[in-house]
Amino acid sequence: MPELPEVFTISQDLKKNIVGFEIRSIQFSSYYRVPDDIKKSLNKLIGKKILDVDRVAKNIVLKLSKDDYIIFHLAMTGRLLLRNCRDKNDNWVKLVLIICKGDEIKELRFCDMRQFGKVLVVNKENLNKIISKYGLSALEEKTSAEDLLYNLKSRRTNIKNALMDQKIISGLGNIYATEALFLSKINPKLPTRNFTLEMSTKLLNSIRQELKEAIKNRGATLPDKMYVDIFGKPGHQQDYFKIYLKKVCDVCGSKVEFEKINGRGTYFCPICQPLETTTSNRNKKIPDGQKKLL
DNA sequence: ATGTTTGTTCCGAT
DNA sequence: CATCGGAACAAACA
């Protein structure tokens, strides 16, 4: 599940709890198919100190001494759990960083049921290369509605699909893209080509509102309980979903539509988020006679 | 049993 | 050649 709010929560908690620790050893699970070169580069990090923890898009980045960085991407079902050595085993453990600070020893366990998650060791240069592949940062103040509009217009697809594209704007996944579209009353199937600055502004505000609320609530844990924070605790944003998993629209009471859009389950209210641009056209522009090429 | 599932990457089609 | 969309990746659950 980890989308930006979940990754943010994990990264923030790690920063408070493991900065200053040193990597003492690393354990790999026998079934975890990690490439040998990554295993090797991880093993070279033994003895190094964790200087900082950061988030880049949906990646968690541990900054180590001497220009080394560990990047975790949790994909769909990845977890990072901070445990004491005596704590009972966790499910689906891929690898464990055993870290210490003085006499204090802790384990950072990277678990992943579906094994889509990734771990990578890079230097600053390669980290920057990875960072540069991502699009706008939703939470950064300097990201403007004009920037978003420009990126959206560069693609020929629907808005839902565009929001999921990390090269356009990074951090959103299926849940928060769905929620932000509902908040801004935009139909997920609306072509990005039809966007106006007014819509982009509204959308960016909704994205920020949604992400900030979810961060405050420490992310969302779905009924499958896959996402938990580093202490194994669920988030609470699922209690504040406005459309995701809903049957009835909170706002107007009509039946929520569920449809696969680009392969991803999407919830939307056909009344609050009409596809026809009849509502909210306060612009004086004449609605463009769109060619409906079939 | 078949169809779902929070993400990303790759490949084929256009 | 660039872009888009779907399949694949793997495992558990209903």
Short mmCIF file of C-alpha atoms (C1' of nucleotides) in Angstrom, two decimals:
data_model
loop_
_atom_site.label_atom_id
_atom_site.label_comp_id
_atom_site.label_asym_id
_atom_site.label_seq_id
_atom_site.Cartn_x
_atom_site.Cartn_y
_atom_site.Cartn_z
CA MET A 1 0.00 0.00 0.00
CA PRO A 2 2.69 2.30 0.69
CA GLU A 3 1.97 5.52 -1.11
CA LEU A 4 3.43 8.86 -0.07
CA PRO A 5 1.73 9.18 3.36
CA GLU A 6 2.72 5.68 4.40
CA VAL A 7 6.29 6.08 3.16
CA PHE A 8 6.46 9.49 4.81
CA THR A 9 5.36 8.00 8.14
CA ILE A 10 7.90 5.18 7.95
CA SER A 11 10.69 7.50 6.94
CA GLN A 12 9.88 10.02 9.66
CA ASP A 13 9.75 7.34 12.38
CA LEU A 14 12.97 5.76 11.19
CA LYS A 15 14.68 9.13 11.31
CA LYS A 16 13.68 9.52 14.94
CA ASN A 17 14.72 6.01 15.88
CA ILE A 18 17.74 4.79 13.93
CA VAL A 19 19.88 7.83 13.14
CA GLY A 20 23.21 7.38 14.91
CA PHE A 21 23.03 3.59 14.79
CA GLU A 22 25.72 1.60 13.06
CA ILE A 23 25.18 -1.42 10.83
CA ARG A 24 26.57 -4.38 12.72
CA SER A 25 25.53 -7.22 10.40
CA ILE A 26 23.03 -8.22 7.76
CA GLN A 27 20.94 -11.37 7.43
CA PHE A 28 19.39 -12.50 4.16
CA SER A 29 16.47 -14.88 4.04
CA SER A 30 17.25 -17.97 2.04
CA TYR A 31 14.21 -17.54 -0.20
CA TYR A 32 14.82 -13.91 -0.94
CA ARG A 33 16.13 -13.76 -4.46
CA VAL A 34 18.34 -10.73 -4.23
CA PRO A 35 20.95 -10.29 -6.94
CA ASP A 36 24.45 -11.15 -5.79
CA ASP A 37 25.82 -7.71 -6.56
CA ILE A 38 23.25 -6.09 -4.29
CA LYS A 39 24.03 -8.58 -1.54
CA LYS A 40 27.68 -7.77 -1.93
CA SER A 41 27.20 -4.03 -1.85
CA LEU A 42 24.99 -4.36 1.23
CA ASN A 43 27.63 -6.42 3.00
CA LYS A 44 30.18 -3.70 2.32
CA LEU A 45 28.10 -1.35 4.46
CA ILE A 46 28.82 -3.19 7.68
CA GLY A 47 30.39 -0.83 10.19
CA LYS A 48 28.91 2.29 8.63
CA LYS A 49 26.74 4.71 10.53
CA ILE A 50 23.22 5.82 9.64
CA LEU A 51 23.37 9.60 9.36
CA ASP A 52 19.90 10.41 8.11
CA VAL A 53 16.66 9.01 6.74
CA ASP A 54 14.70 10.61 3.94
CA ARG A 55 11.88 10.04 1.53
CA VAL A 56 12.07 10.41 -2.22
CA ALA A 57 8.77 9.76 -3.98
CA LYS A 58 7.82 6.37 -2.54
CA ASN A 59 11.39 5.44 -1.65
CA ILE A 60 12.89 5.37 1.83
CA VAL A 61 16.51 6.48 1.75
CA LEU A 62 19.01 5.75 4.52
CA LYS A 63 22.00 8.02 4.31
CA LEU A 64 25.15 6.36 5.57
CA SER A 65 28.62 7.62 6.23
CA LYS A 66 31.00 7.90 3.29
CA ASP A 67 28.54 8.74 0.54
CA ASP A 68 26.57 5.51 0.66
CA TYR A 69 22.81 5.26 0.56
CA ILE A 70 20.38 2.38 1.00
CA ILE A 71 17.13 2.77 -0.89
CA PHE A 72 14.06 0.73 0.01
CA HIS A 73 11.03 0.61 -2.24
CA LEU A 74 8.14 -1.20 -0.59
CA ALA A 75 6.01 -1.68 -3.73
CA MET A 76 2.66 -3.24 -2.84
CA THR A 77 3.26 -5.24 0.31
CA GLY A 78 6.65 -4.25 1.65
CA ARG A 79 7.19 -3.42 5.31
CA LEU A 80 10.04 -2.03 7.33
CA LEU A 81 9.80 -3.12 10.95
CA LEU A 82 12.01 -1.92 13.77
CA ARG A 83 12.33 -4.72 16.31
CA ASN A 84 14.38 -5.83 19.25
CA CYS A 85 16.44 -8.96 18.70
CA ARG A 86 14.31 -10.94 21.10
CA ASP A 87 11.06 -10.04 19.35
CA LYS A 88 9.36 -12.91 17.63
CA ASN A 89 9.90 -13.50 13.94
CA ASP A 90 7.91 -11.54 11.41
CA ASN A 91 6.33 -12.98 8.29
CA TRP A 92 7.94 -12.67 4.88
CA VAL A 93 11.31 -11.35 6.07
CA LYS A 94 13.61 -10.65 3.14
CA LEU A 95 16.53 -9.20 4.99
CA VAL A 96 17.46 -7.83 8.38
CA LEU A 97 19.84 -5.02 9.18
CA ILE A 98 21.16 -5.54 12.68
CA ILE A 99 22.06 -2.11 13.97
CA CYS A 100 23.60 -0.91 17.20
CA LYS A 101 24.38 2.23 19.14
CA GLY A 102 26.49 1.53 22.16
CA ASP A 103 24.90 -1.39 23.94
CA GLU A 104 21.58 -0.93 22.22
CA ILE A 105 20.88 -3.43 19.46
CA LYS A 106 17.93 -3.30 17.12
CA GLU A 107 16.80 -5.08 13.97
CA LEU A 108 15.43 -3.35 10.92
CA ARG A 109 13.49 -6.06 9.12
CA PHE A 110 12.53 -5.66 5.48
CA CYS A 111 9.49 -7.88 4.86
CA ASP A 112 7.49 -8.32 1.68
CA MET A 113 4.75 -10.83 1.08
CA ARG A 114 4.58 -10.41 -2.69
CA GLN A 115 8.27 -9.78 -3.18
CA PHE A 116 7.83 -6.78 -5.47
CA GLY A 117 9.80 -4.56 -3.14
CA LYS A 118 13.37 -3.58 -3.84
CA VAL A 119 16.49 -2.64 -1.96
CA LEU A 120 19.38 -0.84 -3.60
CA VAL A 121 22.75 0.54 -2.55
CA VAL A 122 23.89 3.68 -4.34
CA ASN A 123 26.29 6.57 -4.02
CA LYS A 124 25.23 10.20 -4.16
CA GLU A 125 25.60 10.43 -7.90
CA ASN A 126 23.36 7.44 -8.56
CA LEU A 127 20.90 8.61 -5.95
CA ASN A 128 20.59 11.89 -7.80
CA LYS A 129 20.09 10.03 -11.05
CA ILE A 130 17.20 8.12 -9.48
CA ILE A 131 15.71 11.27 -7.97
CA SER A 132 15.85 13.03 -11.30
CA LYS A 133 13.54 10.49 -12.88
CA TYR A 134 10.65 11.58 -10.70
CA GLY A 135 8.25 14.35 -11.58
CA LEU A 136 6.81 17.07 -9.37
CA SER A 137 6.78 16.67 -5.60
CA ALA A 138 3.21 17.20 -4.51
CA LEU A 139 4.08 18.48 -1.05
CA GLU A 140 6.76 20.93 -2.09
CA GLU A 141 5.58 24.52 -2.01
CA LYS A 142 7.39 25.38 -5.19
CA THR A 143 5.31 22.92 -7.18
CA SER A 144 2.72 25.04 -8.97
CA ALA A 145 -0.55 24.35 -10.72
CA GLU A 146 1.10 25.59 -13.89
CA ASP A 147 3.80 22.91 -13.55
CA LEU A 148 1.18 20.25 -13.03
CA LEU A 149 -0.86 21.44 -15.98
CA TYR A 150 2.21 21.40 -18.21
CA ASN A 151 3.06 17.83 -17.24
CA LEU A 152 -0.51 16.66 -17.63
CA LYS A 153 -0.77 18.17 -21.07
CA SER A 154 2.33 16.31 -22.15
CA ARG A 155 0.46 13.03 -22.01
CA ARG A 156 -2.41 11.64 -23.96
CA THR A 157 -4.25 9.65 -21.35
CA ASN A 158 -6.88 10.03 -18.67
CA ILE A 159 -6.27 11.99 -15.47
CA LYS A 160 -6.39 8.98 -13.19
CA ASN A 161 -3.69 7.23 -15.14
CA ALA A 162 -1.63 10.43 -15.29
CA LEU A 163 -1.74 10.92 -11.53
CA MET A 164 -0.41 7.41 -11.05
CA ASP A 165 2.56 8.23 -13.27
CA GLN A 166 5.48 9.11 -11.01
CA LYS A 167 7.12 11.08 -13.81
CA ILE A 168 4.24 13.53 -13.83
CA ILE A 169 3.78 13.89 -10.07
CA SER A 170 5.36 11.56 -7.54
CA GLY A 171 3.88 9.98 -4.45
CA LEU A 172 0.34 9.23 -5.46
CA GLY A 173 -0.88 5.67 -5.93
CA ASN A 174 -4.25 4.16 -6.59
CA ILE A 175 -5.86 5.16 -3.32
CA TYR A 176 -4.78 8.78 -3.03
CA ALA A 177 -5.19 9.45 -6.74
CA THR A 178 -8.77 8.18 -6.44
CA GLU A 179 -9.41 10.24 -3.31
CA ALA A 180 -7.90 13.44 -4.69
CA LEU A 181 -10.01 13.21 -7.84
CA PHE A 182 -13.14 12.85 -5.76
CA LEU A 183 -12.16 15.83 -3.60
CA SER A 184 -11.66 17.97 -6.68
CA LYS A 185 -14.84 16.66 -8.35
CA ILE A 186 -12.94 15.55 -11.43
CA ASN A 187 -13.91 12.39 -13.29
CA PRO A 188 -11.04 9.91 -13.38
CA LYS A 189 -11.59 9.26 -17.07
CA LEU A 190 -11.27 12.89 -18.11
CA PRO A 191 -8.56 13.23 -20.78
CA THR A 192 -5.58 15.25 -19.58
CA ARG A 193 -5.76 17.23 -22.81
CA ASN A 194 -9.00 18.79 -21.57
CA PHE A 195 -7.39 20.24 -18.49
CA THR A 196 -7.47 23.92 -17.70
CA LEU A 197 -5.38 25.89 -15.22
CA GLU A 198 -8.46 26.19 -13.06
CA MET A 199 -8.83 22.42 -12.88
CA SER A 200 -5.14 21.89 -12.29
CA THR A 201 -5.24 24.35 -9.40
CA LYS A 202 -8.20 22.63 -7.84
CA LEU A 203 -6.62 19.23 -8.30
CA LEU A 204 -3.27 20.21 -6.80
CA ASN A 205 -5.03 21.68 -3.78
CA SER A 206 -7.02 18.49 -3.34
CA ILE A 207 -3.91 16.35 -3.64
CA ARG A 208 -2.17 18.38 -0.96
CA GLN A 209 -5.19 18.36 1.32
CA GLU A 210 -5.54 14.60 0.94
CA LEU A 211 -1.86 13.83 1.48
CA LYS A 212 -1.58 16.10 4.49
CA GLU A 213 -4.62 14.56 6.12
CA ALA A 214 -3.30 11.06 5.47
CA ILE A 215 0.10 11.96 6.91
CA LYS A 216 -1.61 13.30 10.01
CA ASN A 217 -3.40 9.95 10.29
CA ARG A 218 -0.19 7.98 9.72
CA GLY A 219 -1.30 6.45 6.45
CA ALA A 220 -4.03 4.00 5.52
CA THR A 221 -4.31 0.34 6.42
CA LEU A 222 -6.74 -1.59 4.21
CA PRO A 223 -8.79 -4.56 5.40
CA ASP A 224 -5.92 -6.89 4.47
CA LYS A 225 -3.80 -5.16 7.15
CA MET A 226 -0.72 -5.18 4.91
CA TYR A 227 0.48 -1.70 5.75
CA VAL A 228 1.79 -1.14 9.23
CA ASP A 229 4.31 1.37 10.52
CA ILE A 230 7.78 0.46 11.78
CA PHE A 231 6.28 -0.54 15.13
CA GLY A 232 3.72 -2.82 13.50
CA LYS A 233 0.81 -0.45 14.06
CA PRO A 234 -1.85 0.34 11.43
CA GLY A 235 -2.65 3.81 10.12
CA HIS A 236 -6.03 5.52 10.43
CA GLN A 237 -6.63 7.30 7.15
CA GLN A 238 -8.90 4.45 6.01
CA ASP A 239 -11.46 5.80 8.50
CA TYR A 240 -11.50 9.03 6.54
CA PHE A 241 -11.75 7.71 2.99
CA LYS A 242 -14.30 9.73 1.06
CA ILE A 243 -14.73 7.46 -1.95
CA TYR A 244 -12.24 4.57 -1.94
CA LEU A 245 -14.03 1.31 -1.08
CA LYS A 246 -17.30 3.21 -0.62
CA LYS A 247 -20.67 1.99 -1.87
CA VAL A 248 -22.55 5.26 -1.45
CA CYS A 249 -21.34 8.81 -2.01
CA ASP A 250 -20.85 10.68 1.25
CA VAL A 251 -21.73 13.96 -0.42
CA CYS A 252 -24.80 13.25 -2.53
CA GLY A 253 -25.90 9.79 -1.49
CA SER A 254 -25.85 8.28 -4.96
CA LYS A 255 -24.35 4.90 -5.76
CA VAL A 256 -20.57 4.97 -6.15
CA GLU A 257 -19.28 3.61 -9.44
CA PHE A 258 -16.45 1.13 -9.51
CA GLU A 259 -14.53 0.67 -12.71
CA LYS A 260 -11.16 -0.61 -13.81
CA ILE A 261 -9.26 2.26 -15.31
CA ASN A 262 -5.95 1.27 -16.86
CA GLY A 263 -6.17 -1.94 -14.90
CA ARG A 264 -6.63 -0.31 -11.50
CA GLY A 265 -9.84 -0.39 -9.48
CA THR A 266 -11.23 3.14 -9.38
CA TYR A 267 -14.13 4.48 -7.33
CA PHE A 268 -15.94 7.63 -8.33
CA CYS A 269 -19.29 9.33 -7.94
CA PRO A 270 -20.98 9.86 -11.32
CA ILE A 271 -22.98 12.77 -9.91
CA CYS A 272 -20.23 14.65 -8.07
CA GLN A 273 -17.61 13.82 -10.71
CA PRO A 274 -19.43 14.04 -14.03
CA LEU A 275 -17.44 13.34 -17.17
CA GLU A 276 -19.39 15.92 -19.17
CA THR A 277 -17.99 19.36 -18.56
CA THR A 278 -21.37 20.92 -17.99
CA THR A 279 -20.64 21.96 -14.41
CA SER A 280 -18.01 24.31 -13.15
CA ASN A 281 -17.48 26.00 -16.46
CA ARG A 282 -17.11 29.49 -15.21
CA ASN A 283 -14.63 30.23 -17.96
CA LYS A 284 -15.87 32.38 -20.72
CA LYS A 285 -14.20 30.11 -23.16
CA ILE A 286 -16.49 28.34 -25.49
CA PRO A 287 -16.38 24.63 -24.66
CA ASP A 288 -14.09 23.21 -27.26
CA GLY A 289 -15.89 21.10 -29.81
CA GLN A 290 -13.91 18.04 -29.11
CA LYS A 291 -13.48 15.62 -31.88
CA LYS A 292 -14.80 12.37 -30.64
CA LEU A 293 -12.80 10.24 -32.97
CA LEU A 294 -13.71 6.78 -32.22
"C1'" DA B 1 -11.22 -21.84 -8.69
"C1'" DT B 2 -11.00 -17.58 -10.42
"C1'" DG B 3 -10.53 -12.95 -9.63
"C1'" DT B 4 -8.82 -9.40 -6.49
"C1'" DT B 5 -4.90 -6.46 -4.39
"C1'" DT B 6 -1.66 -0.52 -2.25
"C1'" DG B 7 3.59 -0.45 -7.47
"C1'" DT B 8 6.82 -0.61 -11.14
"C1'" DT B 9 8.94 -2.24 -15.36
"C1'" DC B 10 9.01 -4.19 -19.64
"C1'" DC B 11 7.22 -5.28 -24.15
"C1'" DG B 12 4.22 -5.09 -27.99
"C1'" DA B 13 1.15 -2.19 -30.61
"C1'" DT B 14 0.20 2.13 -32.54
"C1'" DC C 1 11.09 6.79 -32.58
"C1'" DA C 2 7.96 8.18 -28.92
"C1'" DT C 3 4.01 7.06 -26.40
"C1'" DC C 4 0.42 4.30 -24.42
"C1'" DG C 5 -1.63 0.32 -22.28
"C1'" DG C 6 -1.56 -4.13 -20.71
"C1'" DA C 7 0.92 -8.10 -18.90
"C1'" DA C 8 4.09 -9.75 -15.69
"C1'" DC C 9 6.18 -10.00 -11.32
"C1'" DA C 10 4.27 -13.33 -6.45
"C1'" DA C 11 1.41 -14.51 -2.75
"C1'" DA C 12 -2.73 -14.55 -0.01
"C1'" DC C 13 -7.48 -14.15 0.42
"C1'" DA C 14 -12.61 -14.37 -0.72
#
